JSON list of C-alpha atoms in Angstrom, two decimals:
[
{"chain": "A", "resi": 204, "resn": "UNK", "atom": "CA", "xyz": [-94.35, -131.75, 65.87]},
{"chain": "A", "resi": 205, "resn": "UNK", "atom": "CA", "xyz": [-93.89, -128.34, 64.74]},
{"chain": "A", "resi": 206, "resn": "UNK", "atom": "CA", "xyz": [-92.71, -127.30, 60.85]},
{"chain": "A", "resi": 207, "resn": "UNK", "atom": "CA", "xyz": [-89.39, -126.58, 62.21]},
{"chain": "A", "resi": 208, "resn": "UNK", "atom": "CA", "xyz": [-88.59, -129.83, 63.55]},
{"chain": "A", "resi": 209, "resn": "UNK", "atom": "CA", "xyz": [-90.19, -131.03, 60.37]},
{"chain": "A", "resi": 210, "resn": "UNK", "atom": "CA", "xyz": [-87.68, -129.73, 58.03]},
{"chain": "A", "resi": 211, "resn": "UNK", "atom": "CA", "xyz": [-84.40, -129.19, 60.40]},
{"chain": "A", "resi": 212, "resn": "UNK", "atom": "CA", "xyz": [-84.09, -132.28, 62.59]},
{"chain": "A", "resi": 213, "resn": "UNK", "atom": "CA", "xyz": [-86.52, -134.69, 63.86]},
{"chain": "A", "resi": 214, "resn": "UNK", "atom": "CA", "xyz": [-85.57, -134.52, 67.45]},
{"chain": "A", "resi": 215, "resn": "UNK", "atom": "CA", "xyz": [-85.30, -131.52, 70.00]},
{"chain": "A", "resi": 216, "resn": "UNK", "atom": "CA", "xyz": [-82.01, -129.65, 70.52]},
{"chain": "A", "resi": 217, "resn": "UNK", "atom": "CA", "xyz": [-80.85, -127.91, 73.26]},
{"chain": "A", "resi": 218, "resn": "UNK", "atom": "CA", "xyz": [-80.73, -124.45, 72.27]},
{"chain": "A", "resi": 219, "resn": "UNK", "atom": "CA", "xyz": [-81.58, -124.22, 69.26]},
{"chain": "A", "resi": 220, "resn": "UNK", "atom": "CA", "xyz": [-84.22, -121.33, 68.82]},
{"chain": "A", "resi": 221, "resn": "UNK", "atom": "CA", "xyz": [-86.73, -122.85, 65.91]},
{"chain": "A", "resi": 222, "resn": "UNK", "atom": "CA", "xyz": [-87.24, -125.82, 68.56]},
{"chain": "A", "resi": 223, "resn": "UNK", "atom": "CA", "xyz": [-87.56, -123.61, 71.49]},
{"chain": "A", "resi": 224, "resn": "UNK", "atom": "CA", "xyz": [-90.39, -121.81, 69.55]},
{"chain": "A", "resi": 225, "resn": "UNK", "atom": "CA", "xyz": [-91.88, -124.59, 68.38]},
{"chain": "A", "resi": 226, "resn": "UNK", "atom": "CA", "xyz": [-92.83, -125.91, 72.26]},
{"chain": "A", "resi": 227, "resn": "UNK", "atom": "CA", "xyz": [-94.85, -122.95, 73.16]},
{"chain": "A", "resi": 228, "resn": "UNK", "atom": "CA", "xyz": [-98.44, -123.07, 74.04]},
{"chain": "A", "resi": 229, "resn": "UNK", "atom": "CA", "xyz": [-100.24, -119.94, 74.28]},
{"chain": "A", "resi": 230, "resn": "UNK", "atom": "CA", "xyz": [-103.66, -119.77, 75.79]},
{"chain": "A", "resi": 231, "resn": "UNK", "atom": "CA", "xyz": [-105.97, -117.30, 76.93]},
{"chain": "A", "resi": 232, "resn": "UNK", "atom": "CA", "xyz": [-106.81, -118.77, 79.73]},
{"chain": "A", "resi": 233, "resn": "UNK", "atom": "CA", "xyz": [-103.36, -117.92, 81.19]},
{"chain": "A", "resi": 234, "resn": "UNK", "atom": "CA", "xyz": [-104.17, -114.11, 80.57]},
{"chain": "A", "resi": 235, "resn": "UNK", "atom": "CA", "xyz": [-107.62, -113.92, 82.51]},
{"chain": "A", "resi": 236, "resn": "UNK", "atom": "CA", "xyz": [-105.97, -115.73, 85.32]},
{"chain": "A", "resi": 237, "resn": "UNK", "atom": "CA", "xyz": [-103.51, -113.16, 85.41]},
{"chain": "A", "resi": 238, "resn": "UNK", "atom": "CA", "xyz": [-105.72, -110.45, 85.97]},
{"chain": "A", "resi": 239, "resn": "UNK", "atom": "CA", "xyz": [-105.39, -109.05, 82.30]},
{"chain": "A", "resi": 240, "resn": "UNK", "atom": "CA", "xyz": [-109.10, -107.80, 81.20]},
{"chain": "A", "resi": 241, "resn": "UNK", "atom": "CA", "xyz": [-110.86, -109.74, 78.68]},
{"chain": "A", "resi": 242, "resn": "UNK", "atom": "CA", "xyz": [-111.85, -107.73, 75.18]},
{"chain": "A", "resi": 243, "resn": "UNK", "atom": "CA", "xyz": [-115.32, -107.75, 76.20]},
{"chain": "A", "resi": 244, "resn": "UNK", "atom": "CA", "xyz": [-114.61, -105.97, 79.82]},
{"chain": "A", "resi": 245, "resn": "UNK", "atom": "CA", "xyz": [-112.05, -103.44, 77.83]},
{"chain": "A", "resi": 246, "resn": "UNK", "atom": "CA", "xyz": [-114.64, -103.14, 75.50]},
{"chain": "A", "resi": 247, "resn": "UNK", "atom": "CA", "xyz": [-117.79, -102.04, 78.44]},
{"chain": "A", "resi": 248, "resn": "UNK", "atom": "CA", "xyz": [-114.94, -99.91, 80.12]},
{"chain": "A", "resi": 249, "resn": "UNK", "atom": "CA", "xyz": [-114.45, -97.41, 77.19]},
{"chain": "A", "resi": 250, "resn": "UNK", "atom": "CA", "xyz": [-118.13, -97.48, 76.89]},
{"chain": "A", "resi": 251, "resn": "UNK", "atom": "CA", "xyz": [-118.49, -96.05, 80.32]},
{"chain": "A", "resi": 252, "resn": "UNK", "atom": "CA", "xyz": [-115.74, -93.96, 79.81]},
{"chain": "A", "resi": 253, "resn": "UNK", "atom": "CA", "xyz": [-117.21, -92.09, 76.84]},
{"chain": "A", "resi": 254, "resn": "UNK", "atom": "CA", "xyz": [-120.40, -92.24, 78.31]},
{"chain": "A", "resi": 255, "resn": "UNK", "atom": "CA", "xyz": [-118.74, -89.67, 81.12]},
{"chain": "A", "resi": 256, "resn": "UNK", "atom": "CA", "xyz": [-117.10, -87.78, 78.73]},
{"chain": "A", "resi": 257, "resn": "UNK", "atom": "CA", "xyz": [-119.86, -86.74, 76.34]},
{"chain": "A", "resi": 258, "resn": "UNK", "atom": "CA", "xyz": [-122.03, -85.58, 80.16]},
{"chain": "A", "resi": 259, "resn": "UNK", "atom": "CA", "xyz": [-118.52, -83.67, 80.45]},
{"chain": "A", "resi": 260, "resn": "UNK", "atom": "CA", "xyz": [-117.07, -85.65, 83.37]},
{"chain": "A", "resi": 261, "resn": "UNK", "atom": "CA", "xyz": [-113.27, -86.03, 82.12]},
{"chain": "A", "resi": 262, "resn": "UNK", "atom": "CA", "xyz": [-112.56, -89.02, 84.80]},
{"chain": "A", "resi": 263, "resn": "UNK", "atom": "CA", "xyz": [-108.60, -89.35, 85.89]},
{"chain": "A", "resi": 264, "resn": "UNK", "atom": "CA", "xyz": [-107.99, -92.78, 83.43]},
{"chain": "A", "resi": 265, "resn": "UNK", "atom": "CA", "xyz": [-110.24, -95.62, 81.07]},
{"chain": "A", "resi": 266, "resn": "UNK", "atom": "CA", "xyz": [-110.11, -97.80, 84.26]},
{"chain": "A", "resi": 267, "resn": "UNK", "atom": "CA", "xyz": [-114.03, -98.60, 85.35]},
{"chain": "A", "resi": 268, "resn": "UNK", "atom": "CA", "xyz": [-112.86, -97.42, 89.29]},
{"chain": "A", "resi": 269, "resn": "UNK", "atom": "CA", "xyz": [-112.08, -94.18, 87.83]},
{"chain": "A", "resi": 270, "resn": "UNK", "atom": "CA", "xyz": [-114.99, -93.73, 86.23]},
{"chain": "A", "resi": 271, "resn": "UNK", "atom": "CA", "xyz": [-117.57, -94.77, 88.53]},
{"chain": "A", "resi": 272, "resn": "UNK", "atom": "CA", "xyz": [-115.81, -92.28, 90.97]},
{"chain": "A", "resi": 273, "resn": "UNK", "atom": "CA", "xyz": [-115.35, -89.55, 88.98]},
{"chain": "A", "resi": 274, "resn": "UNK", "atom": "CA", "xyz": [-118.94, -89.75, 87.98]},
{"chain": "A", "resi": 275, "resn": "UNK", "atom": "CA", "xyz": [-119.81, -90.20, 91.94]},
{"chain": "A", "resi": 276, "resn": "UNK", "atom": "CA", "xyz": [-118.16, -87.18, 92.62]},
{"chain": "A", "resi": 277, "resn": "UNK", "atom": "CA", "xyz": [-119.76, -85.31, 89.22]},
{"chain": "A", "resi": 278, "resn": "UNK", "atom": "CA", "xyz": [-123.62, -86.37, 91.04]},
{"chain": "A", "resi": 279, "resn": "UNK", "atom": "CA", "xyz": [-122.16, -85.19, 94.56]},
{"chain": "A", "resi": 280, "resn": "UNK", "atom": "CA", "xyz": [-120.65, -82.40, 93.54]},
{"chain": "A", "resi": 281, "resn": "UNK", "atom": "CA", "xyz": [-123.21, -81.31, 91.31]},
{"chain": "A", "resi": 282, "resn": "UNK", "atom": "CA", "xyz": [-120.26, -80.38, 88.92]},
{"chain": "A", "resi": 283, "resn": "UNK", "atom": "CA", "xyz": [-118.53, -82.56, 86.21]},
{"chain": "A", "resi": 284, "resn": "UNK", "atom": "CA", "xyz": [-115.20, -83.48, 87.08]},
{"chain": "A", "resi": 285, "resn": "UNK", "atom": "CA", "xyz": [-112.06, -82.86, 85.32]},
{"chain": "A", "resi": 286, "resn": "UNK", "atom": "CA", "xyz": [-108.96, -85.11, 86.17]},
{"chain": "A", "resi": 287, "resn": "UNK", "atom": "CA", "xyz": [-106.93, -82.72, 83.60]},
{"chain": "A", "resi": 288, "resn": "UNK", "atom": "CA", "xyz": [-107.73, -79.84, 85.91]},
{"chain": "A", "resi": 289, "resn": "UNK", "atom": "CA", "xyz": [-106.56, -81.74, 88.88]},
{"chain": "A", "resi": 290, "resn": "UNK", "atom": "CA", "xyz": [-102.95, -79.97, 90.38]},
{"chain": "A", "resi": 291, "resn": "UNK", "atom": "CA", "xyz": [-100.50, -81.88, 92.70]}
]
């Protein structure tokens, strides 16, 4: 029973906000499922990301596909690429 319900009224009421709070269950298991990267993967992304940058590849966003193809391009190329160069 949450604090709310503690101190306010024993039983759940329709509408009332502090109870409506007071039923929600947050997990992270609901964000990985979703698709929403973990810390950890975040955390190896930026690594790769400013592993790129300091060999001067500048890839388009943080996002690992990105990166792996802007360096692919960079060893292709046999010039670093530069997203910020990039014209549309």
């Amino acid at each position: 029973m949450s604090l709310h319900r503690k101190q306010k009224h024993p039983e759940y009421v329709e509408g009332c906000f502090g109870c409506k709070i007071g039923e929600l269950e947050l997990s992270v298991g609901a964000a990985n499922s979703k698709g929403i990267p973990t810390a950890k993967a975040h955390d190896k992304e930026l690594g790769s990301y400013y592993d790129a940058v300091r060999q001067g590849i500048e890839p388009i966003s943080t996002k690992q596909k990105d990166i792996n193809a802007a360096v692919r391009f960079s060893n292709e190329s046999g010039k670093a690429f530069d997203a910020n160069k990039l014209t549309v």
